[in-house]
Short mmCIF file of C-alpha atoms in Angstrom, two decimals:
data_model
loop_
_atom_site.label_atom_id
_atom_site.label_comp_id
_atom_site.label_asym_id
_atom_site.label_seq_id
_atom_site.Cartn_x
_atom_site.Cartn_y
_atom_site.Cartn_z
CA GLU A 1 -44.66 10.06 11.92
CA ALA A 2 -41.18 10.63 13.36
CA GLN A 3 -38.70 10.58 10.52
CA VAL A 4 -35.64 11.92 8.77
CA THR A 5 -36.23 12.97 5.18
CA GLN A 6 -33.72 13.63 2.44
CA ASN A 7 -34.10 15.19 -0.98
CA PRO A 8 -33.46 14.33 -3.67
CA ARG A 9 -33.29 10.55 -3.40
CA TYR A 10 -31.39 10.22 -6.66
CA LEU A 11 -29.26 12.80 -8.43
CA ILE A 12 -27.05 12.75 -11.52
CA THR A 13 -24.90 15.81 -12.07
CA VAL A 14 -21.72 16.92 -13.77
CA THR A 15 -18.36 17.90 -12.35
CA GLY A 16 -18.30 21.41 -10.93
CA LYS A 17 -22.03 22.06 -10.79
CA LYS A 18 -22.96 23.10 -7.26
CA LEU A 19 -25.62 21.02 -5.56
CA THR A 20 -27.40 20.79 -2.23
CA VAL A 21 -28.90 17.73 -0.59
CA THR A 22 -31.48 18.64 1.99
CA CYS A 23 -32.10 16.85 5.28
CA SER A 24 -34.94 17.49 7.67
CA GLN A 25 -36.05 15.83 10.91
CA ASN A 26 -39.29 16.31 12.84
CA MET A 27 -38.17 14.88 16.18
CA ASN A 28 -36.70 18.08 17.67
CA HIS A 29 -33.30 16.39 17.72
CA GLU A 30 -30.25 18.47 18.49
CA TYR A 31 -27.63 16.20 16.92
CA MET A 32 -27.51 15.73 13.15
CA SER A 33 -24.93 14.15 10.93
CA TRP A 34 -24.05 13.34 7.33
CA TYR A 35 -22.43 10.09 6.20
CA ARG A 36 -21.34 8.67 2.91
CA GLN A 37 -21.43 4.96 2.22
CA ASP A 38 -19.11 3.33 -0.28
CA PRO A 39 -18.58 -0.37 -1.08
CA GLY A 40 -16.05 -1.92 1.25
CA LEU A 41 -15.67 1.25 3.32
CA GLY A 42 -18.84 1.25 5.36
CA LEU A 43 -20.33 4.48 6.67
CA ARG A 44 -17.97 7.41 7.03
CA GLN A 45 -18.96 10.62 8.73
CA ILE A 46 -18.67 13.83 6.72
CA TYR A 47 -19.92 16.51 9.13
CA TYR A 48 -21.98 16.65 12.26
CA SER A 49 -23.84 19.28 14.21
CA MET A 50 -24.44 19.32 17.95
CA ASN A 51 -27.01 22.11 17.76
CA VAL A 52 -28.07 25.16 15.80
CA GLU A 53 -25.04 27.05 14.47
CA VAL A 54 -22.67 24.38 15.86
CA THR A 55 -21.04 22.17 13.24
CA ASP A 56 -17.80 20.21 13.06
CA LYS A 57 -15.86 18.04 10.67
CA GLY A 58 -16.17 14.30 10.63
CA ASP A 59 -13.70 11.91 9.05
CA VAL A 60 -14.11 12.90 5.38
CA PRO A 61 -15.14 16.58 5.21
CA GLU A 62 -13.10 17.60 2.15
CA GLY A 63 -15.27 18.92 -0.67
CA TYR A 64 -18.37 19.35 1.49
CA LYS A 65 -20.03 22.14 3.44
CA VAL A 66 -22.94 22.12 5.83
CA SER A 67 -25.05 24.65 7.65
CA ARG A 68 -27.40 24.47 10.64
CA LYS A 69 -29.47 27.62 10.72
CA GLU A 70 -32.46 25.91 12.28
CA LYS A 71 -32.80 22.79 14.37
CA ARG A 72 -34.77 20.67 11.93
CA ASN A 73 -32.64 21.19 8.80
CA PHE A 74 -29.06 20.21 8.01
CA PRO A 75 -28.29 20.60 4.29
CA LEU A 76 -25.18 19.13 2.69
CA ILE A 77 -23.57 21.34 0.06
CA LEU A 78 -21.15 20.28 -2.64
CA GLU A 79 -19.74 23.52 -4.06
CA SER A 80 -17.85 21.84 -6.91
CA PRO A 81 -18.70 18.15 -7.11
CA SER A 82 -16.13 15.72 -8.44
CA PRO A 83 -16.51 12.10 -9.58
CA ASN A 84 -14.95 10.80 -6.33
CA GLN A 85 -17.99 12.18 -4.53
CA THR A 86 -20.19 9.67 -6.30
CA SER A 87 -21.66 7.80 -3.36
CA LEU A 88 -24.69 6.97 -1.26
CA TYR A 89 -25.33 9.70 1.31
CA PHE A 90 -27.22 9.38 4.57
CA CYS A 91 -28.41 12.01 6.97
CA ALA A 92 -29.04 11.02 10.57
CA SER A 93 -30.28 12.65 13.76
CA SER A 94 -30.42 11.87 17.45
CA LEU A 95 -31.64 13.58 20.58
CA ASN A 96 -28.43 15.17 21.86
CA SER A 97 -25.48 12.87 21.18
CA PRO A 98 -24.27 10.54 18.43
CA GLU A 99 -25.96 7.63 20.20
CA THR A 100 -29.06 5.99 18.74
CA GLN A 101 -29.08 7.94 15.51
CA TYR A 102 -32.09 7.68 13.21
CA PHE A 103 -31.18 7.56 9.55
CA GLY A 104 -32.87 8.98 6.49
CA PRO A 105 -33.57 6.88 3.38
CA GLY A 106 -30.40 7.90 1.55
CA THR A 107 -29.47 9.96 -1.51
CA ARG A 108 -27.72 8.25 -4.38
CA LEU A 109 -25.41 10.77 -6.12
CA LEU A 110 -23.62 10.21 -9.42
CA VAL A 111 -21.10 12.85 -10.52
CA LEU A 112 -20.07 12.56 -14.16
CA GLY B 1 -32.04 -1.05 -4.34
CA GLU B 2 -28.71 0.52 -3.51
CA SER B 3 -25.85 -1.87 -2.86
CA VAL B 4 -24.02 -1.30 0.38
CA GLY B 5 -21.01 -3.49 -0.18
CA LEU B 6 -19.68 -5.65 -2.96
CA HIS B 7 -17.31 -7.73 -0.85
CA LEU B 8 -18.94 -7.92 2.55
CA PRO B 9 -18.44 -10.96 4.77
CA THR B 10 -21.57 -13.05 4.42
CA LEU B 11 -23.32 -15.28 6.92
CA SER B 12 -25.84 -17.74 5.50
CA VAL B 13 -28.25 -19.41 7.91
CA GLN B 14 -31.29 -21.62 7.69
CA GLU B 15 -34.61 -20.06 8.61
CA GLY B 16 -35.36 -20.84 12.23
CA ASP B 17 -31.72 -21.23 13.26
CA ASN B 18 -29.90 -18.77 15.48
CA SER B 19 -27.48 -16.30 13.92
CA ILE B 20 -24.34 -14.83 15.44
CA ILE B 21 -22.73 -11.81 13.83
CA ASN B 22 -19.36 -10.70 15.14
CA CYS B 23 -17.59 -7.38 15.25
CA ALA B 24 -14.15 -6.34 16.45
CA TYR B 25 -13.95 -2.75 17.58
CA SER B 26 -10.87 -0.62 17.54
CA ASN B 27 -10.89 1.86 20.41
CA SER B 28 -10.45 0.63 23.98
CA ALA B 29 -11.81 4.00 25.14
CA SER B 30 -15.19 3.37 23.51
CA ASP B 31 -17.98 3.18 26.04
CA TYR B 32 -21.06 2.82 23.88
CA PHE B 33 -21.79 0.31 21.15
CA ILE B 34 -24.70 -0.10 18.79
CA TRP B 35 -25.94 -2.49 16.14
CA TYR B 36 -27.70 -1.32 13.00
CA LYS B 37 -29.58 -3.29 10.35
CA GLN B 38 -29.65 -2.05 6.77
CA GLU B 39 -32.07 -3.54 4.28
CA SER B 40 -31.61 -3.06 0.57
CA GLY B 41 -32.61 0.43 -0.50
CA LYS B 42 -33.03 1.75 3.03
CA GLY B 43 -31.09 3.62 5.65
CA PRO B 44 -29.58 1.86 8.69
CA GLN B 45 -32.10 1.02 11.39
CA PHE B 46 -31.31 0.82 15.12
CA ILE B 47 -31.48 -2.70 16.59
CA ILE B 48 -29.89 -2.68 20.03
CA ASP B 49 -27.20 -0.89 22.00
CA ILE B 50 -24.99 -1.58 25.02
CA ARG B 51 -22.76 0.44 27.31
CA SER B 52 -19.32 -0.63 28.42
CA ASN B 53 -20.46 -1.26 32.00
CA MET B 54 -22.53 -4.19 30.75
CA ASP B 55 -21.56 -7.54 29.22
CA LYS B 56 -24.92 -8.52 27.80
CA ARG B 57 -28.17 -6.92 26.82
CA GLN B 58 -31.28 -8.55 25.44
CA GLY B 59 -34.01 -7.27 23.21
CA GLN B 60 -36.78 -8.93 21.32
CA ARG B 61 -35.11 -11.95 19.62
CA VAL B 62 -31.75 -10.17 19.73
CA THR B 63 -28.91 -10.24 22.24
CA VAL B 64 -25.74 -8.20 22.20
CA LEU B 65 -22.63 -9.47 23.98
CA LEU B 66 -19.64 -7.29 24.79
CA ASN B 67 -16.18 -8.62 25.60
CA LYS B 68 -14.02 -5.66 26.49
CA THR B 69 -10.95 -7.78 27.12
CA VAL B 70 -10.63 -8.69 23.45
CA LYS B 71 -12.62 -5.71 22.10
CA HIS B 72 -15.29 -7.90 20.60
CA LEU B 73 -18.98 -7.37 20.09
CA SER B 74 -21.53 -9.89 18.87
CA LEU B 75 -25.15 -9.81 17.84
CA GLN B 76 -27.22 -12.94 18.33
CA ILE B 77 -30.53 -13.29 16.51
CA ALA B 78 -32.81 -16.06 17.73
CA ALA B 79 -35.01 -18.03 15.34
CA THR B 80 -33.80 -16.15 12.28
CA GLN B 81 -36.51 -15.15 9.83
CA PRO B 82 -36.41 -14.18 6.14
CA GLY B 83 -37.06 -10.58 7.17
CA ASP B 84 -33.76 -10.61 9.03
CA SER B 85 -31.85 -10.76 5.74
CA ALA B 86 -29.88 -7.51 5.60
CA VAL B 87 -26.46 -6.00 6.21
CA TYR B 88 -25.62 -5.56 9.88
CA PHE B 89 -23.23 -2.88 11.14
CA CYS B 90 -21.69 -2.44 14.53
CA ALA B 91 -20.65 1.04 15.65
CA GLU B 92 -18.71 2.40 18.61
CA ASN B 93 -18.66 5.78 20.32
CA PRO B 94 -15.38 6.69 22.00
CA ARG B 95 -15.90 8.12 25.49
CA GLY B 96 -16.62 11.83 25.25
CA GLY B 97 -16.64 11.71 21.48
CA TYR B 98 -19.18 13.23 19.16
CA LYS B 99 -19.36 10.59 16.48
CA LEU B 100 -20.01 6.94 15.82
CA ILE B 101 -17.33 4.84 14.17
CA PHE B 102 -18.89 2.18 11.98
CA GLY B 103 -17.59 -1.23 11.04
CA SER B 104 -17.71 -2.38 7.43
CA GLY B 105 -20.71 -4.66 7.91
CA THR B 106 -21.77 -8.30 7.57
CA ARG B 107 -24.40 -9.53 5.15
CA LEU B 108 -26.91 -12.00 6.63
CA LEU B 109 -28.70 -14.30 4.20
CA VAL B 110 -31.56 -16.43 5.47
CA ARG B 111 -32.29 -19.58 3.50
CA PRO B 112 -35.94 -20.67 3.45
#
């Protein structure tokens, strides 16, 4: 089944404790992206990647890192999480452009 | 499930009626537009898209209309069903850009 998977689905952590949210797609897509979703603000892009080893900042990249060492995986790294990073995170992928992105199920993060 | 918005505009329709969800986009240079549906606890799901060289595009029970003069996009759902209850997002891709810009969403409630 073609899909985007994220892990974990739910995570509670404390300020400053490094964490990684994994994202994987099995559709051989070149474009991958991370979004955060907050009430009243909609979906905001954090980082995106056009292909392996090619990443760029979205609208809200501060406090986040990403890597794209292989086509199928695009992990989101929070080196020192803070409470304002409490949010619902979505990974998405598409064939070779931001059009028609397929979204993962989401990761709910709570930073205490 | 995860909440996607505490103060979203809400459209309430009777089952079987037609629904019209509106969206104003911001960038006159955008040449690709897309509608997503997000059910509670799930990631956004692609519904239909349209390019700026078109005014109308139809899918199964859904129609998207594009008015470039006033930068307005609408999604029409025919014979609305309970399964259509969700939050609907429009998104735009500025020409040559590498990201989608999402609207804040509209909640559709279908009354039985």
